[in-house]
Amino acid sequence: MTPEFPAPETRSLHFIEEILEADLASQKHGGRVMTRFPPEPNGYLHIGHAKSICINFGLAQKYGGKTNLRFDDTNPTKEDIEYVDSIREDVHWLGFEWAGEHYASDYFPFLYDYAEYLIGQGKAYVCDLSDEEIKEYRGNFYNPGKESPYRNRTVEENLDLFRRMRAGEFPDGSRTLRAKIDMQSPNMNLRDPLMYRIKRAHHHRTGDAWLIYPMYDFAHGVSDALETITHSICTLEFEDHRPLYEWFLEQDVEGKFFQRPLPRQIEFARLNLTHTVMSKRRLLQLVQENQVQGWDDPRMPTICGLRRRGYTPEAVRAFAEHVGVAKRDMVADVELLEHCIRQDLEARAPRAMAVLRPLKLVITNMSEAETFEVELPRHPEHPELGTRRIPFSHELWIDQDDFREEAPKKWFRLAPGAEVRLRGAALVRCEEIVKDSTGAVVELRCTWDPASKGGNAPDGRKVKGTIHWVSARHALDAEVRLYEQLFLADDPMDVPESQDWHQGINPQSLEILRAKLEPSLASAQPGERFQFERTGYFAVDLDSKPGALVFNRTVGLKDSWSKIEAKG
RNA sequence: UGGGGAGUAGCCAAGUGGUAAGGCAGCAGGUUUUGAUCCUGCGUAUCGAGGGUUCGAAUCCUUCCUCCCCAACCA
């Protein structure tokens, strides 16, 4: 019943699709496409992940393949079950089903065996260098590294030491297992990278079964290969790791561990959005310092924040589609995201009238007792959505923004002496303004033209302005929350790394209003979205209780009046 | 002073030797009982810069410039 959100006219393939099609054409993987989305469960998913999710799942879908959800849980000190739950929920919400749900931690035994194999092949060794020493021996960008004095231990010694590392004979940090590659390599990642570290930490899945944990570089490719992933799509910062990714898999010289052909890593540029920060570190900090109300605060760029704000999965997916996939660092304009949600909601959100900042309007030539109902469609283009009945009476609320005591040029809303249409109801003319002792306008006294019931005058006179209204006697009270962009900076890169990066936070990022709503909204359910005519799209807060409606503004309607006014 | 990437309009992004798609934003009109939506039109893009090859270059060669990533027992 709800209209389809139009897909962008996508035309040419992006570079990843070209790779997939080439592999498909050459039957490299026997016509198979298998991708994976591999988050570390150390935070909530954000819009940047949504891009990755859409790419991984979308590509597999497009080419008849499948996608696994894999939790890259190799660092127990940062990870938590709370995060895996939220990630599962968010991926589902976005509308994707994963073929298999895996955990890097499920592969700990396999990883361990493969590590022993590498030791046996003379490709890995136990190193006793300390944290600082490793760093020192590694050299830097300009100077090659030095080989560890432990690099040439015998296979037997390495195996013995590694087994004892696992058995817990050595303290945390005292030894590591390292890949024996090349300390001279200009690629720092290849200077004998760590494969395992000793860490006595409780893992959210394996508990205390392991005292040694594999590093990302070792675990990731192996996990991909085990799941027979064909294309391992990740972000640009892993480009330097690709040789290492390949190295670890290629050491399976006898082909005893992995199915061929091996997966291929492909990198794309991660998403950045104007007016927001995306790093997990910062998002976590916002939550921990109570700068926001939680991971799902509607100002957060998290998936759950967007959901709570009233975004639809369709709009998020459309956004991911619109931003494109390439390899250059990019900062997408948040206006594009807003365009996507507006377009989606415009097509499907029921309309309702709401007055955010109430101003009383009294119709002096209408009796206090009189009441009638007007009937308006829920959606102008979808009669199948039905209609709503809205009571009209002599005392109404209109929005303060719809009245100007001194009307600028081209203003065609209400002003002294001006006539305007109350949407769907009738024409009213402002005859008198009532002010309080401070000079603030508190009431408008108007006359209406009873002949204009329905909104048009029989004499055909034109009124350009149409405003929305709510009958005071029948109005519903609601709390409406206006969320603005959290950050002042246009570019997330402008937000300083220093401790005072919070200065980028917009103090006006949340405004709470007591609003008046048309009574038909009484039955609105949490999560439902509406277009409050002439103002914007709003969603009933997920925590909203019946009888105490709380709305979050998803996004405002575009209002060209401000532009007209700005031009004078 | 190393290595790896990337530079096409304000923001994204096609294009891979034949004379610069599309979207967002912006501008100008039209329709409209939401100044919304919708519709129409609008961009002289030194294709980072210089040099070269070619009948012809955003695309090839070359030099240079700029930006991003890499020196966690993070991912």
XYZ file of C-alpha atoms (C1' of nucleotides) in Angstrom:
643
model
C 0.000 0.000 0.000
C 2.793 2.384 0.772
C 4.300 3.808 -2.374
C 7.654 2.591 -3.527
C 10.570 4.881 -3.027
C 12.046 5.396 -6.468
C 15.472 3.920 -6.981
C 18.087 6.348 -8.208
C 18.701 6.092 -11.875
C 21.878 4.197 -11.436
C 23.610 3.698 -14.634
C 27.212 2.841 -14.730
C 28.837 0.289 -12.507
C 31.096 1.354 -9.746
C 34.540 -0.154 -9.642
C 33.614 -2.941 -7.240
C 30.815 -4.079 -9.491
C 33.258 -4.178 -12.350
C 35.518 -6.471 -10.372
C 32.617 -8.714 -9.463
C 31.399 -8.909 -13.014
C 34.853 -9.721 -14.269
C 35.195 -12.509 -11.703
C 31.767 -13.769 -12.563
C 32.598 -13.728 -16.248
C 35.828 -15.629 -15.712
C 34.121 -18.086 -13.395
C 36.850 -17.371 -10.866
C 34.714 -18.531 -7.984
C 32.480 -20.714 -10.054
C 29.965 -17.945 -10.437
C 29.686 -17.454 -6.710
C 29.549 -14.137 -4.839
C 29.931 -14.152 -1.091
C 30.485 -11.035 0.958
C 30.541 -10.289 4.619
C 29.860 -7.401 6.944
C 32.421 -7.689 9.762
C 31.876 -5.140 12.540
C 33.770 -5.236 15.787
C 31.131 -5.257 18.522
C 32.612 -2.296 20.330
C 29.998 0.334 19.604
C 26.748 1.017 17.842
C 26.482 1.062 14.087
C 26.307 4.446 12.420
C 25.410 5.778 9.015
C 28.937 5.061 7.828
C 28.389 1.399 8.565
C 25.100 1.624 6.738
C 27.037 2.439 3.599
C 29.227 -0.595 4.110
C 26.224 -2.786 4.882
C 24.425 -1.628 1.771
C 27.490 -2.255 -0.352
C 28.164 -5.707 1.026
C 24.599 -6.943 1.147
C 23.519 -5.005 -1.912
C 26.270 -6.365 -4.106
C 25.621 -9.933 -3.035
C 21.930 -9.456 -3.704
C 22.544 -7.945 -7.084
C 24.736 -10.824 -8.178
C 22.761 -13.614 -6.642
C 25.169 -14.149 -3.784
C 25.003 -14.163 -0.023
C 26.366 -12.127 2.818
C 27.523 -13.193 6.248
C 27.355 -11.131 9.366
C 30.589 -11.634 11.221
C 31.558 -10.139 14.521
C 35.230 -9.341 14.554
C 35.597 -9.995 18.234
C 39.301 -10.512 18.708
C 39.845 -7.860 21.334
C 37.768 -8.751 24.398
C 38.635 -5.640 26.354
C 36.648 -3.415 24.025
C 33.767 -5.608 23.111
C 30.444 -6.351 24.644
C 27.325 -8.406 24.027
C 25.271 -5.201 24.162
C 26.933 -4.180 20.937
C 26.402 -7.453 19.147
C 22.705 -7.296 19.959
C 22.388 -3.761 18.691
C 24.299 -4.578 15.530
C 22.064 -7.522 14.737
C 19.013 -5.376 15.286
C 20.293 -2.515 13.159
C 21.270 -4.667 10.202
C 17.830 -6.249 10.332
C 16.167 -2.899 10.548
C 18.004 -1.778 7.456
C 16.275 -4.644 5.747
C 19.001 -7.227 5.299
C 19.129 -10.908 6.121
C 22.485 -12.527 6.566
C 23.231 -16.004 5.334
C 25.425 -16.964 8.261
C 26.143 -15.357 11.594
C 29.724 -15.881 12.620
C 32.181 -14.726 15.198
C 35.896 -14.476 14.740
C 36.029 -15.994 18.205
C 34.457 -19.157 16.803
C 37.615 -19.528 14.799
C 40.004 -19.265 17.735
C 40.787 -22.998 17.661
C 41.328 -22.965 13.917
C 43.389 -19.821 14.118
C 45.488 -21.422 16.790
C 46.100 -24.500 14.673
C 47.012 -22.405 11.689
C 49.401 -20.405 13.834
C 51.121 -23.606 14.883
C 51.309 -24.569 11.236
C 52.974 -21.281 10.399
C 55.420 -21.831 13.219
C 56.124 -25.254 11.780
C 56.794 -23.696 8.420
C 59.230 -21.296 10.001
C 56.918 -18.419 9.209
C 56.133 -17.342 12.736
C 58.066 -17.029 15.958
C 57.589 -16.204 19.565
C 59.134 -12.868 20.442
C 60.092 -11.806 23.945
C 60.542 -8.149 23.146
C 58.544 -5.734 25.244
C 56.005 -3.318 23.949
C 58.554 -0.495 23.763
C 61.244 -2.681 22.296
C 58.998 -3.909 19.528
C 58.222 -0.368 18.672
C 61.883 0.552 18.692
C 62.902 -2.441 16.591
C 60.180 -1.732 14.094
C 61.939 1.440 12.977
C 59.916 4.161 11.324
C 58.842 5.414 7.923
C 62.326 6.476 7.038
C 64.421 3.828 8.661
C 64.137 0.094 8.250
C 63.484 -2.008 11.291
C 65.881 -4.347 13.078
C 65.250 -8.010 13.394
C 64.220 -9.247 16.774
C 66.898 -11.274 18.575
C 64.246 -13.961 19.028
C 63.517 -14.179 15.338
C 65.622 -17.240 14.700
C 64.419 -19.527 17.409
C 63.953 -23.093 16.336
C 60.596 -24.421 15.349
C 60.599 -26.639 18.417
C 61.357 -23.778 20.750
C 58.699 -21.589 19.126
C 56.115 -24.308 19.334
C 56.939 -24.969 22.956
C 56.810 -21.292 23.848
C 53.602 -20.701 21.922
C 51.906 -23.614 23.655
C 53.027 -22.280 26.984
C 51.722 -18.831 26.040
C 48.377 -20.415 25.511
C 48.673 -22.407 28.704
C 49.135 -19.250 30.685
C 52.719 -19.688 31.742
C 53.673 -16.125 30.901
C 52.344 -12.808 32.087
C 50.335 -10.486 29.865
C 52.410 -8.611 27.377
C 55.533 -10.605 28.020
C 55.612 -12.436 24.708
C 53.941 -12.311 21.331
C 53.682 -14.505 18.324
C 54.945 -12.717 15.255
C 54.861 -13.407 11.569
C 58.330 -13.653 10.078
C 58.106 -11.408 7.061
C 60.467 -8.515 6.464
C 61.764 -5.975 8.938
C 63.110 -3.906 6.040
C 59.763 -3.597 4.296
C 58.714 -0.060 3.424
C 55.243 -1.221 4.369
C 55.241 -1.058 8.144
C 52.583 -3.718 8.314
C 54.999 -6.266 6.973
C 57.693 -5.673 9.592
C 57.000 -8.890 11.466
C 53.468 -8.056 12.539
C 52.000 -9.468 15.703
C 49.720 -12.450 15.344
C 48.933 -13.127 18.985
C 49.201 -11.298 22.250
C 48.772 -12.571 25.779
C 45.799 -10.920 27.376
C 43.992 -12.182 30.420
C 40.636 -10.715 29.633
C 37.164 -12.123 29.842
C 35.715 -12.541 26.377
C 31.990 -12.009 25.926
C 31.692 -15.309 24.097
C 34.638 -17.513 24.906
C 34.776 -16.462 28.522
C 38.130 -17.294 30.052
C 38.971 -20.135 27.717
C 41.681 -18.152 25.992
C 44.599 -16.200 27.360
C 45.972 -15.349 23.970
C 44.014 -13.489 21.339
C 44.734 -13.158 17.631
C 45.259 -9.786 16.029
C 43.001 -8.386 13.349
C 45.385 -8.944 10.456
C 45.824 -12.584 11.235
C 42.220 -13.307 12.093
C 40.446 -11.370 9.399
C 41.707 -12.998 6.252
C 41.541 -16.416 7.826
C 37.930 -15.809 8.813
C 37.104 -14.659 5.300
C 38.753 -17.702 3.781
C 36.989 -20.055 6.175
C 33.641 -18.627 5.210
C 34.648 -18.857 1.544
C 34.118 -15.180 1.117
C 34.837 -14.227 -2.469
C 35.178 -10.486 -2.055
C 36.207 -8.920 1.208
C 35.118 -5.317 0.957
C 36.505 -2.873 3.490
C 37.547 0.740 3.837
C 40.577 2.526 2.474
C 42.681 2.471 5.611
C 43.186 -1.241 5.087
C 44.814 -0.833 1.709
C 48.223 -1.119 3.319
C 47.111 -4.302 4.979
C 46.189 -6.076 1.794
C 49.665 -7.543 1.233
C 49.495 -8.903 4.750
C 45.974 -10.191 4.254
C 47.252 -12.098 1.249
C 50.470 -13.201 2.917
C 48.726 -14.967 5.770
C 46.504 -16.916 3.425
C 49.252 -17.753 0.985
C 51.310 -19.409 3.692
C 48.912 -22.302 3.443
C 51.288 -23.692 0.869
C 49.971 -27.215 1.023
C 46.404 -26.053 0.711
C 45.390 -27.861 3.902
C 43.594 -24.955 5.464
C 41.755 -22.920 2.878
C 39.613 -23.489 -0.140
C 40.807 -21.836 -3.341
C 40.565 -19.377 -4.861
C 41.289 -17.194 -1.879
C 39.160 -14.168 -1.097
C 40.168 -10.832 -2.477
C 40.200 -7.669 -0.418
C 38.740 -4.570 -2.076
C 38.747 -1.143 -0.478
C 36.426 1.833 -0.830
C 36.245 5.274 0.794
C 34.417 5.433 4.077
C 31.533 7.809 4.505
C 31.833 11.155 6.212
C 28.871 13.434 6.718
C 28.845 17.181 7.168
C 27.806 18.478 10.582
C 28.460 15.254 12.371
C 31.232 13.094 13.716
C 31.446 9.456 12.933
C 34.306 8.032 14.926
C 33.262 5.447 17.452
C 35.618 6.989 19.934
C 33.823 10.307 19.793
C 30.362 8.860 19.677
C 31.175 6.779 22.729
C 32.464 9.870 24.448
C 29.261 11.784 23.711
C 27.295 8.980 25.300
C 29.559 8.540 28.307
C 29.685 12.254 29.039
C 25.916 12.543 28.698
C 26.212 15.106 25.954
C 23.426 13.106 24.344
C 20.835 10.861 25.892
C 22.272 7.654 24.562
C 23.367 5.866 21.430
C 19.889 6.311 20.007
C 19.648 10.007 20.707
C 18.074 11.427 17.552
C 21.027 13.731 17.060
C 23.417 10.839 16.799
C 24.421 9.593 13.349
C 23.879 6.064 14.593
C 21.431 3.773 12.867
C 19.329 3.615 16.011
C 19.509 7.392 16.353
C 18.223 7.821 12.824
C 15.546 5.231 13.454
C 14.403 7.030 16.554
C 14.412 10.266 14.684
C 12.002 8.776 12.195
C 14.252 7.833 9.312
C 13.112 4.888 7.278
C 15.399 2.057 6.233
C 14.437 2.815 2.646
C 15.720 6.350 2.956
C 18.992 5.234 4.501
C 19.459 2.698 1.746
C 18.628 5.280 -0.887
C 21.208 7.559 0.656
C 23.853 4.857 0.520
C 22.963 4.371 -3.112
C 23.112 8.080 -3.888
C 26.489 8.791 -2.301
C 28.196 6.336 -4.556
C 31.217 4.153 -4.104
C 34.699 5.306 -4.955
C 38.165 5.554 -3.523
C 38.499 9.230 -2.818
C 38.024 10.638 0.626
C 34.614 12.144 0.684
C 32.345 14.177 2.892
C 28.749 13.757 1.902
C 26.453 16.673 2.459
C 23.850 15.960 5.111
C 21.384 17.653 2.767
C 21.540 14.607 0.572
C 20.527 12.427 3.516
C 17.713 14.835 4.285
C 16.655 14.836 0.664
C 16.342 11.051 0.808
C 14.176 10.995 3.891
C 12.026 13.865 2.651
C 11.409 12.157 -0.628
C 10.476 8.905 1.038
C 8.247 10.443 3.664
C 6.657 12.861 1.238
C 5.334 9.872 -0.643
C 4.104 7.855 2.299
C 3.673 9.892 5.477
C 0.094 10.709 6.421
C -0.585 14.407 6.795
C -1.702 16.038 9.984
C -2.042 19.536 11.297
C -0.039 20.586 14.273
C 0.767 23.868 15.878
C 4.232 23.917 17.321
C 4.219 27.383 18.855
C 0.592 28.144 19.605
C -0.991 31.525 19.137
C -4.684 31.891 19.906
C -7.027 32.893 17.139
C -10.623 33.723 18.044
C -13.339 33.956 15.450
C -15.553 36.735 16.695
C -18.466 36.145 14.378
C -18.874 32.506 15.232
C -20.833 31.321 18.204
C -19.006 29.623 21.018
C -21.288 26.663 20.771
C -20.813 26.040 17.110
C -18.600 23.204 16.010
C -18.261 21.418 12.750
C -15.875 18.943 11.288
C -13.856 19.162 8.160
C -12.682 16.090 6.389
C -9.241 15.958 4.848
C -7.390 13.175 3.113
C -4.594 11.561 5.060
C -2.443 11.897 2.009
C -3.077 14.146 -0.985
C -2.033 11.529 -3.502
C -3.145 8.372 -1.783
C -6.891 8.378 -1.259
C -6.616 4.741 -0.208
C -5.080 5.954 3.032
C -8.469 7.400 3.912
C -9.467 10.639 5.507
C -9.456 12.235 8.912
C -12.060 14.445 10.490
C -10.932 17.587 12.198
C -13.173 19.631 14.469
C -13.404 23.351 13.923
C -14.647 25.872 16.431
C -14.458 29.552 17.187
C -11.283 29.326 19.202
C -8.246 27.981 17.423
C -4.536 27.661 17.719
C -2.367 28.753 14.864
C 1.391 28.877 14.672
C 3.173 32.025 15.767
C 5.262 31.765 12.623
C 2.150 32.243 10.543
C 1.463 35.726 11.821
C 3.426 38.936 11.396
C 2.252 42.144 12.920
C 4.283 43.971 10.339
C 4.024 41.969 7.196
C 7.042 42.026 4.912
C 6.623 42.288 1.184
C 5.203 39.163 -0.423
C 4.065 37.840 2.930
C 0.856 36.001 2.366
C 0.202 34.492 5.686
C -1.725 36.259 8.442
C -1.198 39.916 9.277
C -3.443 42.739 10.509
C -6.234 43.153 8.008
C -5.070 40.212 5.934
C -7.194 37.311 4.897
C -5.882 33.809 4.906
C -7.201 30.299 4.446
C -7.341 27.910 7.347
C -6.487 24.752 5.573
C -9.549 22.731 4.676
C -11.800 24.917 6.783
C -12.535 28.507 5.846
C -11.209 31.981 5.167
C -10.502 34.258 8.097
C -9.497 37.900 8.263
C -7.475 39.348 11.102
C -9.385 42.280 12.548
C -7.713 42.919 15.854
C -4.601 42.045 17.806
C -4.570 41.496 21.543
C -1.314 42.083 23.356
C -0.222 41.435 26.901
C 1.477 43.953 29.171
C 4.849 43.263 27.583
C 3.547 44.035 24.159
C 3.605 40.449 22.979
C 0.808 39.365 20.720
C -1.279 36.832 22.613
C -4.450 36.633 20.600
C -5.762 37.358 17.173
C -9.387 38.331 16.805
C -10.677 37.435 13.399
C -13.848 37.147 11.423
C -14.563 34.275 9.178
C -16.545 33.956 6.026
C -19.040 31.161 6.669
C -19.628 30.910 2.951
C -16.055 29.796 2.498
C -16.476 26.536 4.350
C -14.195 24.049 2.791
C -11.669 26.694 1.982
C -12.917 28.627 -1.004
C -15.053 31.714 -1.225
C -18.037 31.427 -3.537
C -17.231 34.808 -4.993
C -13.986 33.402 -6.251
C -11.722 35.830 -4.431
C -8.185 34.596 -4.100
C -6.235 34.166 -0.931
C -2.672 33.131 -1.383
C -1.913 31.998 2.120
C -3.036 28.746 3.622
C -2.090 28.050 7.185
C -2.714 25.188 9.508
C -4.708 25.299 12.689
C -6.108 23.223 15.513
C -9.341 23.763 17.408
C -8.346 24.860 20.893
C -11.162 22.999 22.545
C -10.310 19.747 20.781
C -6.541 20.013 20.549
C -4.239 17.333 21.728
C -1.242 18.326 23.793
C 2.039 16.874 22.770
C 5.694 17.342 23.354
C 7.569 18.006 20.179
C 11.331 17.809 20.028
C 13.253 19.654 17.435
C 16.681 18.220 16.862
C 19.231 20.185 14.962
C 22.538 19.048 13.659
C 24.701 18.280 16.648
C 27.795 20.017 15.347
C 28.497 23.549 14.335
C 31.257 22.610 11.938
C 30.318 21.971 8.330
C 32.996 19.416 7.900
C 33.590 16.680 10.448
C 37.273 17.069 9.712
C 37.063 20.572 11.149
C 36.138 19.231 14.541
C 39.410 19.365 16.431
C 41.049 16.251 17.797
C 41.842 18.032 21.031
C 39.880 17.646 24.219
C 37.808 20.720 23.513
C 36.286 19.211 20.403
C 32.990 19.447 22.239
C 32.986 23.106 21.389
C 31.784 21.940 18.038
C 28.543 20.826 19.629
C 25.584 23.008 18.874
C 24.014 24.131 22.163
C 20.701 24.600 20.358
C 20.739 21.075 19.082
C 17.641 20.167 21.040
C 14.553 22.280 21.548
C 11.453 21.000 23.311
C 8.081 22.509 22.473
C 4.585 22.134 23.856
C 2.535 21.689 20.766
C -1.144 21.409 19.859
C -2.181 18.612 17.544
C -5.275 17.702 15.625
C -7.252 15.094 17.577
C -6.908 12.367 14.974
C -3.363 11.929 16.190
C -4.586 10.538 19.489
C -4.173 7.020 18.210
C -0.689 7.548 16.784
C 1.645 4.743 17.681
C 5.329 4.933 18.570
C 7.383 4.822 15.408
C 4.610 6.219 13.220
C 5.609 9.093 11.016
C 3.571 12.069 9.904
C 3.999 15.137 7.882
C 2.852 18.063 9.950
C 1.692 20.182 7.108
C 3.775 23.233 6.400
C 6.386 22.333 8.992
C 8.080 19.003 8.566
C 8.147 15.299 9.134
C 7.747 14.001 12.645
C 7.893 10.588 14.199
C 6.243 9.454 17.395
C 9.087 8.735 19.792
C 9.704 5.064 20.364
C 9.270 5.574 24.094
C 6.103 7.575 23.736
C 3.264 6.479 25.994
C -0.370 6.617 24.964
C -1.897 9.881 26.030
C 1.472 11.537 26.357
C 2.672 11.811 22.825
C 6.248 12.792 22.166
C 7.291 13.581 18.625
C 10.760 13.906 17.201
C 11.243 15.996 14.157
C 12.732 13.793 11.510
C 13.432 16.602 9.110
C 11.863 19.921 8.304
C 9.926 20.686 5.168
C 11.763 22.947 2.807
C 10.353 26.396 3.277
C 11.291 28.882 0.625
C 9.883 31.803 2.578
C 13.146 32.364 4.396
C 14.875 32.705 1.053
C 12.305 35.125 -0.263
C 12.639 37.159 2.901
C 16.411 37.102 2.807
C 16.351 38.649 -0.614
C 14.160 41.448 0.659
C 63.737 11.421 3.962
C 59.765 5.688 3.181
C 55.377 3.077 1.543
C 50.250 2.951 0.000
C 46.007 5.650 -2.032
C 43.385 9.791 -4.273
C 42.762 14.522 -7.154
C 36.325 15.776 -12.688
C 31.315 22.214 -10.790
C 29.702 24.208 -3.608
C 29.017 18.383 -2.175
C 28.954 13.391 -4.247
C 29.938 10.918 -8.925
C 30.052 8.753 -14.269
C 33.663 8.705 -17.877
C 39.471 4.360 -19.334
C 41.906 8.248 -26.749
C 36.937 10.956 -30.233
C 35.394 16.063 -28.273
C 32.609 16.242 -20.068
C 26.221 11.546 -17.624
C 23.407 11.886 -13.293
C 22.103 13.219 -8.134
C 22.279 16.872 -3.965
C 22.694 22.069 -3.199
C 21.726 26.762 -5.781
C 19.061 30.018 -9.441
C 14.618 31.261 -12.614
C 9.697 30.113 -14.022
C 4.882 27.093 -13.923
C 1.026 24.093 -11.170
C -0.709 23.889 -6.075
C -6.403 24.635 -0.322
C 0.970 22.422 2.563
C 5.390 29.166 0.190
C 5.682 21.344 0.596
C 5.344 18.062 -3.429
C 5.379 18.041 -8.695
C 6.877 20.079 -13.630
C 10.200 23.125 -16.851
C 14.605 25.664 -17.743
C 19.453 27.247 -15.911
C 26.356 25.276 -14.774
C 31.606 28.950 -20.085
C 33.793 22.409 -14.802
C 41.527 25.980 -16.954
C 38.717 17.450 -15.826
C 45.039 19.525 -9.486
C 49.310 22.207 -12.549
C 53.110 22.331 -16.427
C 55.342 19.755 -20.495
C 54.986 15.856 -24.169
C 52.717 11.957 -27.681
C 48.425 12.211 -31.101
C 44.479 14.494 -36.458
C 42.296 14.359 -31.604
C 43.852 13.613 -24.364
C 39.951 13.962 -18.294
C 41.616 9.465 -20.523
C 48.600 7.695 -22.811
C 53.893 9.471 -21.254
C 56.525 12.909 -18.066
C 57.628 16.423 -14.217
C 55.529 18.840 -10.292
C 51.703 20.212 -6.564
C 47.915 19.035 -2.966
C 45.122 15.867 0.260
C 44.321 11.131 2.948
C 46.237 6.499 5.315
C 50.415 3.623 7.746
C 55.364 3.607 12.881
C 48.395 0.070 18.894
C 50.334 -6.246 22.218
C 43.075 -1.548 18.155
C 39.943 -2.926 14.291
